[in-house]
Tab-separated table of C-alpha atoms and ligand atoms in Angstrom:
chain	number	residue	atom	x	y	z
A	1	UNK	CA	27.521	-5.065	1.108
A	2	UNK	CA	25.877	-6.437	4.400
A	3	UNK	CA	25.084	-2.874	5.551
A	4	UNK	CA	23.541	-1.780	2.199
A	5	UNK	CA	21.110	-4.759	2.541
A	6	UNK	CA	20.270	-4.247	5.885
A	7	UNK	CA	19.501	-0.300	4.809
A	8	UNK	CA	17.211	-1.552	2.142
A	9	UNK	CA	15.232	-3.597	4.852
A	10	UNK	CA	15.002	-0.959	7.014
A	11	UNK	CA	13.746	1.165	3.988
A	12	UNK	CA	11.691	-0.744	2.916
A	13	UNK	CA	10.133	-1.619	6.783
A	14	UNK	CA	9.655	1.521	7.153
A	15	UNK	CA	7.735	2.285	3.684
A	16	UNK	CA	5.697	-0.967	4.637
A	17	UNK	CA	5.036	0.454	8.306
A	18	UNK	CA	3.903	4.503	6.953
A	19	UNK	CA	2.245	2.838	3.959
A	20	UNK	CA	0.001	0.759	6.204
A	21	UNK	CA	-0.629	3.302	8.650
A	22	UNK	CA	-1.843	5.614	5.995
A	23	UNK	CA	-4.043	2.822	4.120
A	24	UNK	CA	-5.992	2.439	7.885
A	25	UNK	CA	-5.857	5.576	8.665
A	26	UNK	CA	-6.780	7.956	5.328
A	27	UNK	CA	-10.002	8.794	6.968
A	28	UNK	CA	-8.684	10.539	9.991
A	29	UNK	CA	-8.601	13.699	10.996
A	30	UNK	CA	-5.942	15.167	8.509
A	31	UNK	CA	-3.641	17.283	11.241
A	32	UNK	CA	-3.730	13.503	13.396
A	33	UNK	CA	-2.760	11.856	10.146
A	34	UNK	CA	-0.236	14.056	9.139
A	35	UNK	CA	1.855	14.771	11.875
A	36	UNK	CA	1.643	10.786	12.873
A	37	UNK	CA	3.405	9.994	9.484
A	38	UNK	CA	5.561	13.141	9.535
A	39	UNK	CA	6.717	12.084	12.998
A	40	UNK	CA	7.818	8.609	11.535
A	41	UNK	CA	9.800	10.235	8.983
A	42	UNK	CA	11.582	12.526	10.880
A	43	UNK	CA	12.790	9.514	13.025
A	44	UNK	CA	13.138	7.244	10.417
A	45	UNK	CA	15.802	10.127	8.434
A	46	UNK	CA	17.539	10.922	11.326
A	47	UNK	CA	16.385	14.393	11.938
A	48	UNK	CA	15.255	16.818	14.299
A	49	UNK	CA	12.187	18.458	13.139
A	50	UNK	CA	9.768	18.430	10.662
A	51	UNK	CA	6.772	20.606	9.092
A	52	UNK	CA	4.093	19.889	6.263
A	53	UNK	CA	3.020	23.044	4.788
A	54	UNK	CA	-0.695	22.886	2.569
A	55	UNK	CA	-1.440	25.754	-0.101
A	56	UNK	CA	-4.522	27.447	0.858
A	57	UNK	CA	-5.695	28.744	-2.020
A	58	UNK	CA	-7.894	31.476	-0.901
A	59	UNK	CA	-5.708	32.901	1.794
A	60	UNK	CA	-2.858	32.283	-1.120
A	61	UNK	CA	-0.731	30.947	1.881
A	62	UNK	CA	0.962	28.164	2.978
A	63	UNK	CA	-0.494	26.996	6.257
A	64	UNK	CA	1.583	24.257	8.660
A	65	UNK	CA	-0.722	21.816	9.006
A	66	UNK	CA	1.884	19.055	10.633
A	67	UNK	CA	4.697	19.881	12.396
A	68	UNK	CA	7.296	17.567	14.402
A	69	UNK	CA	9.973	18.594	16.984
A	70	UNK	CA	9.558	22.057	16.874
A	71	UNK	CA	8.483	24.859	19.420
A	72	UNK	CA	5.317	26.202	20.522
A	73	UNK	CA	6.224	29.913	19.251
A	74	UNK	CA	7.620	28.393	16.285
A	75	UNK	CA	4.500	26.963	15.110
A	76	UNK	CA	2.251	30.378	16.457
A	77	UNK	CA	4.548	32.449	14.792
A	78	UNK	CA	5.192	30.739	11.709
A	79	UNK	CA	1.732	29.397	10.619
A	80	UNK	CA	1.527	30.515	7.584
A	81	UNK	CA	3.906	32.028	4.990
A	82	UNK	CA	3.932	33.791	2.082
A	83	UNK	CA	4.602	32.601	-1.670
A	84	UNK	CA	8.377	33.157	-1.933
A	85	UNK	CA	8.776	33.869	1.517
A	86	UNK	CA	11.182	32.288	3.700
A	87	UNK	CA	12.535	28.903	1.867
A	88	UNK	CA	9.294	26.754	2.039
A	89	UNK	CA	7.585	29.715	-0.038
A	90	UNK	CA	10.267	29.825	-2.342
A	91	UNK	CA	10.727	25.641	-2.991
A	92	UNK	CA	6.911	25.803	-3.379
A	93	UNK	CA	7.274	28.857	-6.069
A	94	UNK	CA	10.338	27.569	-7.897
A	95	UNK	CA	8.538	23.867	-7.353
A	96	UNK	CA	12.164	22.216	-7.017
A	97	UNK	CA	13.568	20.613	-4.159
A	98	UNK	CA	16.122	22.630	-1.339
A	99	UNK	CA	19.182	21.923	0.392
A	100	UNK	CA	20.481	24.266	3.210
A	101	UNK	CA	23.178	22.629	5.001
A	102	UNK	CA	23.847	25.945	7.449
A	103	UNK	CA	20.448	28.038	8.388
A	104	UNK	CA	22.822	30.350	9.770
A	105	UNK	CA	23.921	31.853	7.312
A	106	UNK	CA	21.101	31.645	4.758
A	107	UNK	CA	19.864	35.158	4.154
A	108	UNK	CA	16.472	33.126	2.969
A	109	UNK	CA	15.263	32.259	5.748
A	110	UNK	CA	12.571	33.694	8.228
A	111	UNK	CA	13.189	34.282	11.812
A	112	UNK	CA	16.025	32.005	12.340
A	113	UNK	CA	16.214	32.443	15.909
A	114	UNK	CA	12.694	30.214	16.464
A	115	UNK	CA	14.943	27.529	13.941
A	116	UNK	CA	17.652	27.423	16.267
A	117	UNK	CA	15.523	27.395	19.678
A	118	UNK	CA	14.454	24.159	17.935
A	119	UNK	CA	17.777	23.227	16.635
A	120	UNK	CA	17.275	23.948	13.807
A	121	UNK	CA	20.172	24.194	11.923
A	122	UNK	CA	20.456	22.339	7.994
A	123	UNK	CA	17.706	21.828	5.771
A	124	UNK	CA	15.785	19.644	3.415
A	125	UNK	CA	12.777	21.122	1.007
A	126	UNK	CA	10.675	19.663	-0.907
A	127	UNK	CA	7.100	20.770	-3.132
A	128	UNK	CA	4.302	18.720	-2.409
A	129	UNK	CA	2.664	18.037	-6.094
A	130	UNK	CA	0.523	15.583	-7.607
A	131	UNK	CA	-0.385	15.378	-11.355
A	132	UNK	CA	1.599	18.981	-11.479
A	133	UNK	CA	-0.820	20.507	-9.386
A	134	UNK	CA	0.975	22.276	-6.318
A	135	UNK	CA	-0.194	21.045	-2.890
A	136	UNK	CA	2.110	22.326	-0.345
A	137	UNK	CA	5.911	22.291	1.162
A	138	UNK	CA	7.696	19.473	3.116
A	139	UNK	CA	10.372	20.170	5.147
A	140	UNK	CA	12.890	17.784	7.174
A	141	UNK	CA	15.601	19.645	9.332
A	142	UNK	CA	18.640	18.290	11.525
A	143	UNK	CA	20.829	19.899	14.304
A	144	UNK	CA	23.986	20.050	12.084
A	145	UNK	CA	25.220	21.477	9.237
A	146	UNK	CA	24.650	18.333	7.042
A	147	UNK	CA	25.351	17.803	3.423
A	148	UNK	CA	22.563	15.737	2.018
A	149	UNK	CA	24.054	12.926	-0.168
A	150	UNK	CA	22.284	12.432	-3.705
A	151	UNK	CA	20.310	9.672	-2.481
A	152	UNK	CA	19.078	11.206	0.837
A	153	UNK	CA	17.720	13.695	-1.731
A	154	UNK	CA	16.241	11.093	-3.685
A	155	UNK	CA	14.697	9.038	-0.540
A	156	UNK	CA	13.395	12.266	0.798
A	157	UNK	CA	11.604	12.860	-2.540
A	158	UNK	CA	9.592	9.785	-2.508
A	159	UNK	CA	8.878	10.837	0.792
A	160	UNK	CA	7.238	13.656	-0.526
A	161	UNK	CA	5.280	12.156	-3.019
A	162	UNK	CA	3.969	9.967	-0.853
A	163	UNK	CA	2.784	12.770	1.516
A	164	UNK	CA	1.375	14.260	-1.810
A	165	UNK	CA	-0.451	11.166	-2.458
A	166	UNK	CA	-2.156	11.368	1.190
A	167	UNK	CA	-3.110	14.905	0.953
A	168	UNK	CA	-4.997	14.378	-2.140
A	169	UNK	CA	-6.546	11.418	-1.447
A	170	UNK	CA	-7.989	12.985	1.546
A	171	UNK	CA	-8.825	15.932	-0.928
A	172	UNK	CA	-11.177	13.564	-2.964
A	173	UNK	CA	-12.702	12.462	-0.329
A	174	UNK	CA	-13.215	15.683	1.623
A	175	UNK	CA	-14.788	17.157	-1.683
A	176	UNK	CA	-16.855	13.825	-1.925
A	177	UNK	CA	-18.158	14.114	1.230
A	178	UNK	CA	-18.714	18.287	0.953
A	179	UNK	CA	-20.968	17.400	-1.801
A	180	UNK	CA	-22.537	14.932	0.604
A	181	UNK	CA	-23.419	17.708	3.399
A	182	UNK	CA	-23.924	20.134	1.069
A	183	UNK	CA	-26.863	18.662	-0.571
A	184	UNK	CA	-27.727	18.167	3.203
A	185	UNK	CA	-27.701	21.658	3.564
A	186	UNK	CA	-29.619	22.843	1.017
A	187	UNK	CA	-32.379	20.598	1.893
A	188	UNK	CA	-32.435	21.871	5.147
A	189	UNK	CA	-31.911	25.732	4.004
A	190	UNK	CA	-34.397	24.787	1.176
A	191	UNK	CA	-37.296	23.628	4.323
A	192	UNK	CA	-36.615	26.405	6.326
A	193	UNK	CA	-36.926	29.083	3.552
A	194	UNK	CA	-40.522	27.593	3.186
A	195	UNK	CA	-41.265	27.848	6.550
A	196	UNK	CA	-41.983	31.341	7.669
A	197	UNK	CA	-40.764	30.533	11.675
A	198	UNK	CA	-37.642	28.524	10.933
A	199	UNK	CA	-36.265	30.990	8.605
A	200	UNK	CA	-32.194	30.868	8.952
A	201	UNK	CA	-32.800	28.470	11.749
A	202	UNK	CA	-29.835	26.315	11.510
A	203	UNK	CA	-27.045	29.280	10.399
A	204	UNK	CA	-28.381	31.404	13.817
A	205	UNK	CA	-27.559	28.379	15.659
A	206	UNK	CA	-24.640	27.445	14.407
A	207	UNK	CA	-23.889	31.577	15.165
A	208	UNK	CA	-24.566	31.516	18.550
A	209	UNK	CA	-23.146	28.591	19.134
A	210	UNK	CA	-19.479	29.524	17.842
A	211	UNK	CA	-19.959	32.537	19.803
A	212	UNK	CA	-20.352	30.570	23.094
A	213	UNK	CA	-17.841	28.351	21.723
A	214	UNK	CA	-15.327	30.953	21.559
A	215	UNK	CA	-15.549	32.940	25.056
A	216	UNK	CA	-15.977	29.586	26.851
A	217	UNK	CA	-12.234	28.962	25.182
A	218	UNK	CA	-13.048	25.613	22.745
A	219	UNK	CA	-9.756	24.698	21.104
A	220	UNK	CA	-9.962	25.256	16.897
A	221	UNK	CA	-10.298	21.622	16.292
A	222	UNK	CA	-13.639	21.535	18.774
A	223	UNK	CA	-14.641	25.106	17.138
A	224	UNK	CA	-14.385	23.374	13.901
A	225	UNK	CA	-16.488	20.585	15.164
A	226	UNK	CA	-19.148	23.057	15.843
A	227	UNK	CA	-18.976	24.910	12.691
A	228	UNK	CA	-19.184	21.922	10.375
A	229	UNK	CA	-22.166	19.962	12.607
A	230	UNK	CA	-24.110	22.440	14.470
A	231	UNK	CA	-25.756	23.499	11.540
A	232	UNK	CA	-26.645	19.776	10.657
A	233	UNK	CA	-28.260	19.660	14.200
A	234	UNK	CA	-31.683	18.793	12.547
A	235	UNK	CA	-30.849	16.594	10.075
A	236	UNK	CA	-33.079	13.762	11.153
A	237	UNK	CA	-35.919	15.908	11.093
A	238	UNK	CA	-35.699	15.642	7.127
A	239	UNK	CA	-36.976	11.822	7.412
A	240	UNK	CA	-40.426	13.430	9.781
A	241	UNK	CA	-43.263	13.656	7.626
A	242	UNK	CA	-44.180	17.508	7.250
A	243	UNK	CA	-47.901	17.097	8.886
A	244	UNK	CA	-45.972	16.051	12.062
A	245	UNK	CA	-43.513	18.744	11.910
A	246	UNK	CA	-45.555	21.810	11.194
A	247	UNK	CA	-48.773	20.575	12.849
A	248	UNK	CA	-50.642	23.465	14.998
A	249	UNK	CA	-51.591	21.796	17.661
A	250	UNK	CA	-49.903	19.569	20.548
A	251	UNK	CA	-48.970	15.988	19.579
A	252	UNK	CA	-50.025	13.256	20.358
A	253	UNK	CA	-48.290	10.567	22.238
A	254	UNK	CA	-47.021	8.534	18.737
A	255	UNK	CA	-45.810	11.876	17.008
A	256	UNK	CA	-44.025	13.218	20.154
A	257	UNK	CA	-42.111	9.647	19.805
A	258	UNK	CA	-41.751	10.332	16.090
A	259	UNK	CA	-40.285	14.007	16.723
A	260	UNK	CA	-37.764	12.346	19.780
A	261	UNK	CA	-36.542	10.040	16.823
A	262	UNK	CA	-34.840	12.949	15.062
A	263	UNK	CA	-31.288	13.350	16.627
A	264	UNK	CA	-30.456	9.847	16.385
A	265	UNK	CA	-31.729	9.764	12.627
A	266	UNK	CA	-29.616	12.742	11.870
A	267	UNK	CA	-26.079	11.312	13.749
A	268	UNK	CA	-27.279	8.210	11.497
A	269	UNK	CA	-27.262	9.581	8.615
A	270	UNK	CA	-24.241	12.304	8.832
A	271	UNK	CA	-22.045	9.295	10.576
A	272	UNK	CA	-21.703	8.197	7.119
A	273	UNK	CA	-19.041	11.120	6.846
A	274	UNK	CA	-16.049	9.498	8.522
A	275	UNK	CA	-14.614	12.888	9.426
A	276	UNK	CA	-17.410	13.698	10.805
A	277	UNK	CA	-18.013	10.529	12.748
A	278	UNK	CA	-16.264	12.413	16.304
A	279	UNK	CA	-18.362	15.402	16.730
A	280	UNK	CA	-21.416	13.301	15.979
A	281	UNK	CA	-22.438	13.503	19.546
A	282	UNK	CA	-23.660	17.115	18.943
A	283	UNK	CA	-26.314	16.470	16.858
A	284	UNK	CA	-27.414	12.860	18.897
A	285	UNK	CA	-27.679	14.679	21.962
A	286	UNK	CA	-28.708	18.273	21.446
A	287	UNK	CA	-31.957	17.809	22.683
A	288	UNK	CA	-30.966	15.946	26.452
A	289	UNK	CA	-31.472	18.286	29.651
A	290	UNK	CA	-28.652	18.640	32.213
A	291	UNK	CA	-31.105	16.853	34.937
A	292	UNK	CA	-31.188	14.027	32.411
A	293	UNK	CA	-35.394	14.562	31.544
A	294	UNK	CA	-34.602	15.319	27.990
A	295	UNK	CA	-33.881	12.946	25.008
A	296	UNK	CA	-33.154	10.450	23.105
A	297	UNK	CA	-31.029	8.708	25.998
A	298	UNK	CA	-31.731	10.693	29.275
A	299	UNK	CA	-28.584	11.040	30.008
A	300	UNK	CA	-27.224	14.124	32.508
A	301	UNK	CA	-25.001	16.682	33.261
A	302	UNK	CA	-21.259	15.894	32.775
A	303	UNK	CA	-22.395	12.745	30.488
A	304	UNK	CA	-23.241	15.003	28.024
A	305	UNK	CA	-20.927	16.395	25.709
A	306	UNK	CA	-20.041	19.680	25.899
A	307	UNK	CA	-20.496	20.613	22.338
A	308	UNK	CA	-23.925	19.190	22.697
A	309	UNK	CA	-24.965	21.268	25.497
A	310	UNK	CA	-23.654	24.728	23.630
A	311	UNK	CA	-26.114	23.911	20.915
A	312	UNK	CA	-28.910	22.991	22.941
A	313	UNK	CA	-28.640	26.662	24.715
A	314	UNK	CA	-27.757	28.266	20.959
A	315	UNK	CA	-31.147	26.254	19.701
A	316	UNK	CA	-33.189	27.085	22.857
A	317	UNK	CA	-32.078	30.653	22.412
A	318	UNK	CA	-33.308	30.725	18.526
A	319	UNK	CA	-36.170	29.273	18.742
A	320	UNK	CA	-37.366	31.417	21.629
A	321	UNK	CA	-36.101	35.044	19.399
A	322	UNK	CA	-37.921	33.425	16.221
A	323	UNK	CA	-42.037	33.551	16.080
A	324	UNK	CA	-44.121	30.463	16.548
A	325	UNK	CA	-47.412	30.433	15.322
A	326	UNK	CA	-49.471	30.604	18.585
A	327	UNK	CA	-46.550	33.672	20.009
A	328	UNK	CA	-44.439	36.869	18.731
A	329	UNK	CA	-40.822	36.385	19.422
A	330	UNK	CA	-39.446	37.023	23.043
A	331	UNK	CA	-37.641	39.679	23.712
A	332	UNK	CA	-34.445	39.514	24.738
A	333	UNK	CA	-34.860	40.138	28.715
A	334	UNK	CA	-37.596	37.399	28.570
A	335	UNK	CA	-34.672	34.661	26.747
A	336	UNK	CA	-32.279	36.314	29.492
A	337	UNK	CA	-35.181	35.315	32.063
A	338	UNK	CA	-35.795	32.180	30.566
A	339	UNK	CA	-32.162	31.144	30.438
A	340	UNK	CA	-32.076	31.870	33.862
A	341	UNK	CA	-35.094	29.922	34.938
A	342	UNK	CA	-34.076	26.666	33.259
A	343	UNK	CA	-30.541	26.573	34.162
A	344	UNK	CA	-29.045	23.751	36.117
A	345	UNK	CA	-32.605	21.807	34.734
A	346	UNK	CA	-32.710	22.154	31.090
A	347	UNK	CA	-29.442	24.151	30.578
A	348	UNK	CA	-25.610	23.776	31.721
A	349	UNK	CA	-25.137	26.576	34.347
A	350	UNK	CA	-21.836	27.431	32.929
A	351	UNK	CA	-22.931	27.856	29.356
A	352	UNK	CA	-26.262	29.375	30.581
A	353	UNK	CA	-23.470	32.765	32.280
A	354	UNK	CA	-21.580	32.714	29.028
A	355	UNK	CA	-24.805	33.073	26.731
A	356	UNK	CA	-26.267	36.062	29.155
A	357	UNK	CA	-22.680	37.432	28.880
A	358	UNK	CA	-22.785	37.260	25.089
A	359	UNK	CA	-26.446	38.924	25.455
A	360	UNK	CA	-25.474	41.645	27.938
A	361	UNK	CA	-22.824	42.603	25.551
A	362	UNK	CA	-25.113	42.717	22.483
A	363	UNK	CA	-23.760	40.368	20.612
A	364	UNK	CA	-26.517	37.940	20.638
A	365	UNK	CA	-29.823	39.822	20.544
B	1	FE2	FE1	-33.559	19.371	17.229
């Protein structure tokens, strides 16, 4: 009797503990979120390893998105699985929960020797769903051939409907805030369209700079960072009256100041996006120079971030390719020249090789 009520505290401890966590932390990153509550489950049940599997509907896969305890190959190899493949594509097909209690000799499942490298060995499965709708698989191993009791099954079940609940409350609000920068977007697509020079401005940026990105070897999460801000880079220059912004002539002193305002107007106004809120450095500080002349803070080489100086070469390069109204475009060996002229004072050195690189091999031109 004494060890059944001291179960239920540490049950219900532990649903206090993951419960709270999850209230505090909904807006995080979702892979952070995830694998921090998946982790406390797997401990808290005893097991060995665990993996969170999403539905992505236009692949028509199921993607690991958290993963606990298991190896490196095992999560390169088995990203993503099919519908009916292996047993988390079959629990999510047949939407009912899973029990193996010996991996070994399942026929089901999918390259069992990565399981057992992790040991691996008995298995519970359960659908991720909410309202009916399918989200994903969740999947709790140990390293024995256990049988599951009927109430392990049922604890493990609330368990997964409480990782359903997360997922789609941090679906709401990702489609929420999509809707958010989307408008964004089209405001900004919708200004450049009207002006003849800035045509596809903010998608050839956003271009180059995933290209740069990439062969300077950014990790997905900072590639993703790119993707979603760099073509928000400008943002702040939707609050600049248009006189200022397409005016022929050089500014004056005031409007220069204006024009300086507009990367700490844009982080401003896209901070609102939680999810956003750790890349916004890109867009604060795309416009600072490497010898610390440039702006809004003046700050120099290693203090800025990284992401920000890719976009401020992908800008540079895009707005010297694109026409201004007092010059034709530059051709490509007079960016390359440029790019080489201003590196180490405007430009990183290191992103300044990997952009001619990119250029010499015609994939920016
Ligand atoms: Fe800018």
């Amino acid at each position: 009797m004494k060890k059944k009520q001291e179960n239920s505290k540490k049950f219900l401890y532990f649903f206090y503990d993951i419960l709270r966590y999850a209230t505090l932390n909904i807006f995080k990153e979702r892979k952070e979120l995830l694998n921090h509550i998946l982790r406390k489950i797997v401990i808290f049940m005893g097991g060995t390893a665990g993996n969170i599997r999403i539905y992505n509907s236009k692949t028509k896969s199921l993607v690991l998105i958290g993963s606990y305890g298991t190896s490196k190959r095992y999560k390169g190899d088995k990203k993503s699985l099919k519908i009916g493949e292996s047993i988390s594509g079959v629990v999510f097909q047949k939407n009912k929960l899973v029990v193996v209690k010996d991996l070994r000799k399942s026929k089901r499942y999918l390259k069992l020797s990565l399981a057992l490298e992790s040991k691996m060995i008995s298995l519970i499965s359960a659908p991720l769903t909410i309202f009916n709708k399918k989200l994903g698989v969740f999947s709790l191993y140990y390293s024995y051939p256990k049988n599951f009791t009927q109430l392990e099954k049922e604890i493990f079940k609330l368990l997964a409907n409480f990782v359903s609940l997360i997922i789609s409350t941090q679906n709401i609000y990702y489609e929420l805030s999509d809707a958010y920068v989307g408008i964004i977007k089209m405001i900004i697509k919708a200004l450049e369209e009207k002006d003849l020079y800035l045509k596809g401005h903010s998608e050839k940026v956003k271009k180059y700079a995933l290209l740069i990105g990439k062969k300077i070897g950014l990790d997905e999460f900072q590639l993703e960072q790119l993707s979603d801000l760099t073509t928000l880079h400008d943002t702040g220059k939707l609050l600049i009256d248009e006189k200022i912004l397409n005016k022929p002539g050089t500014l004056d002193n005031k409007e220069w100041e204006i024009i300086k305002k507009h990367p700490e107007t844009g982080a401003k106004i896209i901070s609102q996006i939680r999810r956003f809120k750790n890349g916004i450095s890109i867009i604060k500080h795309h416009h600072e120079r490497v010898n610390g002349k440039g702006y809004p803070n003046g700050i120099n080489g290693s203090k800025i971030p990284l992401l920000a100086k890719i976009v401020s070469v992908a800008d540079a390069i895009d707005a010297m390719l694109s026409p201004r109204p007092y010059r034709k475009p530059l051709s490509i060996e007079e960016v390359k020249q440029e790019l080489i002229k201003n590196s180490g004072t405007q430009f990183d050195p290191q992103i300044v090789k990997v952009a001619l690189e990119l250029i010499n091999e015609g994939k920016i031109k």
